[in-house]
PDB file of C-alpha atoms in Angstrom:
ATOM      1  CA  MET A 298      39.274 -60.693 -29.812  1.00  0.00           C
ATOM      2  CA  ASN A 299      36.815 -61.961 -27.203  1.00  0.00           C
ATOM      3  CA  GLY A 300      34.760 -64.336 -29.355  1.00  0.00           C
ATOM      4  CA  TRP A 301      31.707 -62.060 -29.358  1.00  0.00           C
ATOM      5  CA  PRO A 302      30.359 -60.732 -32.671  1.00  0.00           C
ATOM      6  CA  SER A 303      31.197 -57.123 -33.473  1.00  0.00           C
ATOM      7  CA  PHE A 304      28.533 -54.428 -33.243  1.00  0.00           C
ATOM      8  CA  ASN A 305      28.109 -54.472 -37.039  1.00  0.00           C
ATOM      9  CA  GLN A 306      27.760 -58.263 -37.018  1.00  0.00           C
ATOM     10  CA  ARG A 307      25.080 -58.054 -34.318  1.00  0.00           C
ATOM     11  CA  ILE A 308      23.216 -55.440 -36.391  1.00  0.00           C
ATOM     12  CA  ALA A 309      23.449 -57.713 -39.457  1.00  0.00           C
ATOM     13  CA  TYR A 310      22.144 -60.682 -37.431  1.00  0.00           C
ATOM     14  CA  CYS A 311      19.174 -58.639 -36.213  1.00  0.00           C
ATOM     15  CA  GLN A 312      18.439 -57.453 -39.753  1.00  0.00           C
ATOM     16  CA  ALA A 313      18.664 -61.030 -41.038  1.00  0.00           C
ATOM     17  CA  ASP A 314      16.317 -62.216 -38.279  1.00  0.00           C
ATOM     18  CA  LEU A 315      13.840 -59.441 -39.118  1.00  0.00           C
ATOM     19  CA  LEU A 316      14.021 -60.392 -42.790  1.00  0.00           C
ATOM     20  CA  ALA A 317      13.356 -64.054 -41.922  1.00  0.00           C
ATOM     21  CA  ILE A 318      10.325 -63.094 -39.806  1.00  0.00           C
ATOM     22  CA  HIS A 319       9.073 -60.913 -42.660  1.00  0.00           C
ATOM     23  CA  GLU A 320       9.414 -63.788 -45.134  1.00  0.00           C
ATOM     24  CA  ASP A 321       7.630 -66.147 -42.717  1.00  0.00           C
ATOM     25  CA  ILE A 322       4.730 -63.692 -42.501  1.00  0.00           C
ATOM     26  CA  ILE A 323       4.534 -63.385 -46.296  1.00  0.00           C
ATOM     27  CA  TRP A 324       4.407 -67.200 -46.551  1.00  0.00           C
ATOM     28  CA  ALA A 325       1.621 -67.404 -43.945  1.00  0.00           C
ATOM     29  CA  ILE A 326      -0.375 -64.725 -45.777  1.00  0.00           C
ATOM     30  CA  GLU A 327       0.013 -66.527 -49.111  1.00  0.00           C
ATOM     31  CA  GLN A 328      -1.024 -69.833 -47.517  1.00  0.00           C
ATOM     32  CA  ASN A 329      -3.895 -68.151 -45.641  1.00  0.00           C
ATOM     33  CA  VAL A 330      -3.085 -70.026 -42.425  1.00  0.00           C
ATOM     34  CA  VAL A 331      -3.104 -69.358 -38.706  1.00  0.00           C
ATOM     35  CA  CYS A 332       0.573 -69.154 -37.861  1.00  0.00           C
ATOM     36  CA  ASN A 333       2.730 -68.701 -34.757  1.00  0.00           C
ATOM     37  CA  ILE A 334       6.213 -67.564 -35.770  1.00  0.00           C
ATOM     38  CA  TRP A 335       8.879 -68.402 -33.201  1.00  0.00           C
ATOM     39  CA  SER A 336      12.207 -66.572 -33.058  1.00  0.00           C
ATOM     40  CA  ASP A 337      15.162 -66.660 -30.687  1.00  0.00           C
ATOM     41  CA  SER A 338      16.006 -63.064 -31.610  1.00  0.00           C
ATOM     42  CA  MET A 339      14.711 -60.984 -28.726  1.00  0.00           C
ATOM     43  CA  SER A 340      16.142 -57.824 -30.324  1.00  0.00           C
ATOM     44  CA  SER A 341      14.129 -58.422 -33.499  1.00  0.00           C
ATOM     45  CA  LEU A 342      10.934 -59.144 -31.593  1.00  0.00           C
ATOM     46  CA  LEU A 343      11.404 -56.021 -29.456  1.00  0.00           C
ATOM     47  CA  ALA A 344      11.981 -53.924 -32.590  1.00  0.00           C
ATOM     48  CA  ILE A 345       8.721 -55.291 -34.016  1.00  0.00           C
ATOM     49  CA  LYS A 346       6.795 -54.515 -30.826  1.00  0.00           C
ATOM     50  CA  SER A 347       8.253 -51.015 -30.364  1.00  0.00           C
ATOM     51  CA  LEU A 348       6.139 -48.090 -31.530  1.00  0.00           C
ATOM     52  CA  LYS A 349       9.350 -46.037 -31.739  1.00  0.00           C
ATOM     53  CA  THR A 350      11.254 -48.351 -34.076  1.00  0.00           C
ATOM     54  CA  THR A 351      12.941 -46.684 -37.036  1.00  0.00           C
ATOM     55  CA  ASN A 352      13.819 -49.967 -38.737  1.00  0.00           C
ATOM     56  CA  LYS A 353      12.023 -50.196 -42.078  1.00  0.00           C
ATOM     57  CA  THR A 354      11.680 -53.999 -42.001  1.00  0.00           C
ATOM     58  CA  ALA A 355      10.328 -53.932 -38.438  1.00  0.00           C
ATOM     59  CA  LYS A 356       7.754 -51.300 -39.445  1.00  0.00           C
ATOM     60  CA  THR A 357       6.680 -53.419 -42.422  1.00  0.00           C
ATOM     61  CA  VAL A 358       6.316 -56.444 -40.126  1.00  0.00           C
ATOM     62  CA  GLN A 359       4.237 -54.345 -37.701  1.00  0.00           C
ATOM     63  CA  THR A 360       1.890 -53.368 -40.532  1.00  0.00           C
ATOM     64  CA  LEU A 361       1.559 -56.938 -41.781  1.00  0.00           C
ATOM     65  CA  LEU A 362       0.864 -58.280 -38.285  1.00  0.00           C
ATOM     66  CA  SER A 363      -1.783 -55.615 -37.657  1.00  0.00           C
ATOM     67  CA  GLN A 364      -3.487 -56.551 -40.936  1.00  0.00           C
ATOM     68  CA  HIS A 365      -3.313 -60.302 -40.254  1.00  0.00           C
ATOM     69  CA  PRO A 366      -4.259 -61.091 -36.623  1.00  0.00           C
ATOM     70  CA  ASN A 367      -4.087 -64.816 -37.444  1.00  0.00           C
ATOM     71  CA  ILE A 368      -0.277 -64.458 -37.486  1.00  0.00           C
ATOM     72  CA  THR A 369       1.655 -63.953 -34.239  1.00  0.00           C
ATOM     73  CA  THR A 370       5.299 -63.757 -33.212  1.00  0.00           C
ATOM     74  CA  ASN A 371       6.759 -65.397 -30.112  1.00  0.00           C
ATOM     75  CA  TRP A 372      10.147 -65.826 -28.466  1.00  0.00           C
ATOM     76  CA  THR A 373      11.886 -69.160 -27.905  1.00  0.00           C
ATOM     77  CA  LYS A 374      15.138 -69.779 -26.099  1.00  0.00           C
ATOM     78  CA  ALA A 375      18.055 -70.342 -28.483  1.00  0.00           C
ATOM     79  CA  HIS A 376      19.684 -73.791 -28.650  1.00  0.00           C
ATOM     80  CA  SER A 377      17.048 -75.345 -26.422  1.00  0.00           C
ATOM     81  CA  GLY A 378      16.193 -78.232 -28.732  1.00  0.00           C
ATOM     82  CA  HIS A 379      13.173 -76.583 -30.403  1.00  0.00           C
ATOM     83  CA  LEU A 380      13.218 -78.454 -33.724  1.00  0.00           C
ATOM     84  CA  GLY A 381      12.098 -75.552 -35.910  1.00  0.00           C
ATOM     85  CA  ASN A 382      14.563 -73.163 -34.312  1.00  0.00           C
ATOM     86  CA  GLU A 383      17.420 -75.646 -34.639  1.00  0.00           C
ATOM     87  CA  LYS A 384      16.584 -76.062 -38.344  1.00  0.00           C
ATOM     88  CA  ALA A 385      16.495 -72.269 -38.797  1.00  0.00           C
ATOM     89  CA  ASP A 386      19.898 -71.961 -37.092  1.00  0.00           C
ATOM     90  CA  HIS A 387      21.297 -74.683 -39.352  1.00  0.00           C
ATOM     91  CA  LEU A 388      19.991 -72.928 -42.480  1.00  0.00           C
ATOM     92  CA  ALA A 389      21.313 -69.570 -41.281  1.00  0.00           C
ATOM     93  CA  LYS A 390      24.752 -71.074 -40.722  1.00  0.00           C
ATOM     94  CA  ARG A 391      24.642 -72.665 -44.186  1.00  0.00           C
ATOM     95  CA  VAL A 392      23.792 -69.329 -45.781  1.00  0.00           C
ATOM     96  CA  THR A 393      26.750 -67.660 -44.059  1.00  0.00           C
ATOM     97  CA  ILE A 394      29.057 -70.361 -45.393  1.00  0.00           C
ATOM     98  CA  GLU A 395      27.656 -70.586 -48.931  1.00  0.00           C
ATOM     99  CA  GLY A 396      26.703 -66.931 -49.187  1.00  0.00           C
ATOM    100  CA  THR A 397      23.457 -65.430 -50.345  1.00  0.00           C
ATOM    101  CA  ALA A 398      23.060 -61.856 -51.545  1.00  0.00           C
ATOM    102  CA  PHE A 399      20.598 -59.767 -49.542  1.00  0.00           C
ATOM    103  CA  ASN A 400      20.247 -56.029 -49.549  1.00  0.00           C
ATOM    104  CA  LEU A 401      19.951 -55.372 -45.819  1.00  0.00           C
ATOM    105  CA  GLN A 402      19.389 -51.760 -44.877  1.00  0.00           C
ATOM    106  CA  LYS A 403      21.717 -50.422 -42.205  1.00  0.00           C
ATOM    107  CA  PRO A 404      20.146 -48.564 -39.289  1.00  0.00           C
ATOM    108  CA  ILE A 405      20.096 -44.751 -39.185  1.00  0.00           C
ATOM    109  CA  SER A 406      22.582 -44.793 -36.289  1.00  0.00           C
ATOM    110  CA  PHE A 407      25.130 -46.499 -38.564  1.00  0.00           C
ATOM    111  CA  LEU A 408      24.618 -43.836 -41.242  1.00  0.00           C
ATOM    112  CA  LYS A 409      25.013 -41.015 -38.695  1.00  0.00           C
ATOM    113  CA  LYS A 410      28.204 -42.546 -37.308  1.00  0.00           C
ATOM    114  CA  THR A 411      29.663 -43.055 -40.790  1.00  0.00           C
ATOM    115  CA  LEU A 412      28.838 -39.503 -41.881  1.00  0.00           C
ATOM    116  CA  THR A 413      30.307 -38.075 -38.670  1.00  0.00           C
ATOM    117  CA  GLN A 414      33.516 -40.048 -39.192  1.00  0.00           C
ATOM    118  CA  LEU A 415      33.749 -38.879 -42.814  1.00  0.00           C
ATOM    119  CA  PHE A 416      33.124 -35.277 -41.777  1.00  0.00           C
ATOM    120  CA  LEU A 417      35.766 -35.385 -39.041  1.00  0.00           C
ATOM    121  CA  ALA A 418      38.272 -37.054 -41.348  1.00  0.00           C
ATOM    122  CA  SER A 419      38.040 -34.274 -43.956  1.00  0.00           C
TER     123      SER A 419
END
C-alpha cells in the first residue's frame, strides 16, 4: 500500500465534491445571492466545465450555473490556509469518521468494468 487512495476512493471523493458544489449552488439560489464557490477539487471543476461529461451531478450543476450567472465556481489550492476550504476539509473528514448516508451514483466506466468482470467470471 502506497498511501494513495484507491481508484474507487478517488471516484467517491470526486462525487462527494460534486455533491457539495451542487448543495452550495442550491443554497445560493435559495438565498438569492451573488456567490463564488471555491473548491480544491480540480477534477470536479473540470467535470463541470466539460461539455462531454457523463456525470449526472456535473450535468445538473452545469444547468444550474447556466441558469444562475450570479453563481460561479473557482479553484483554490488545497491546504493553503484558505479558511473556508479548511473548514470544508474538516467537515468532510468528520463525515467520513461519523458516517453520513449519501446515494452517490457511480460513473458509467465503473458499471462497464463491473459488468465485464461479471461476464468474464461466468
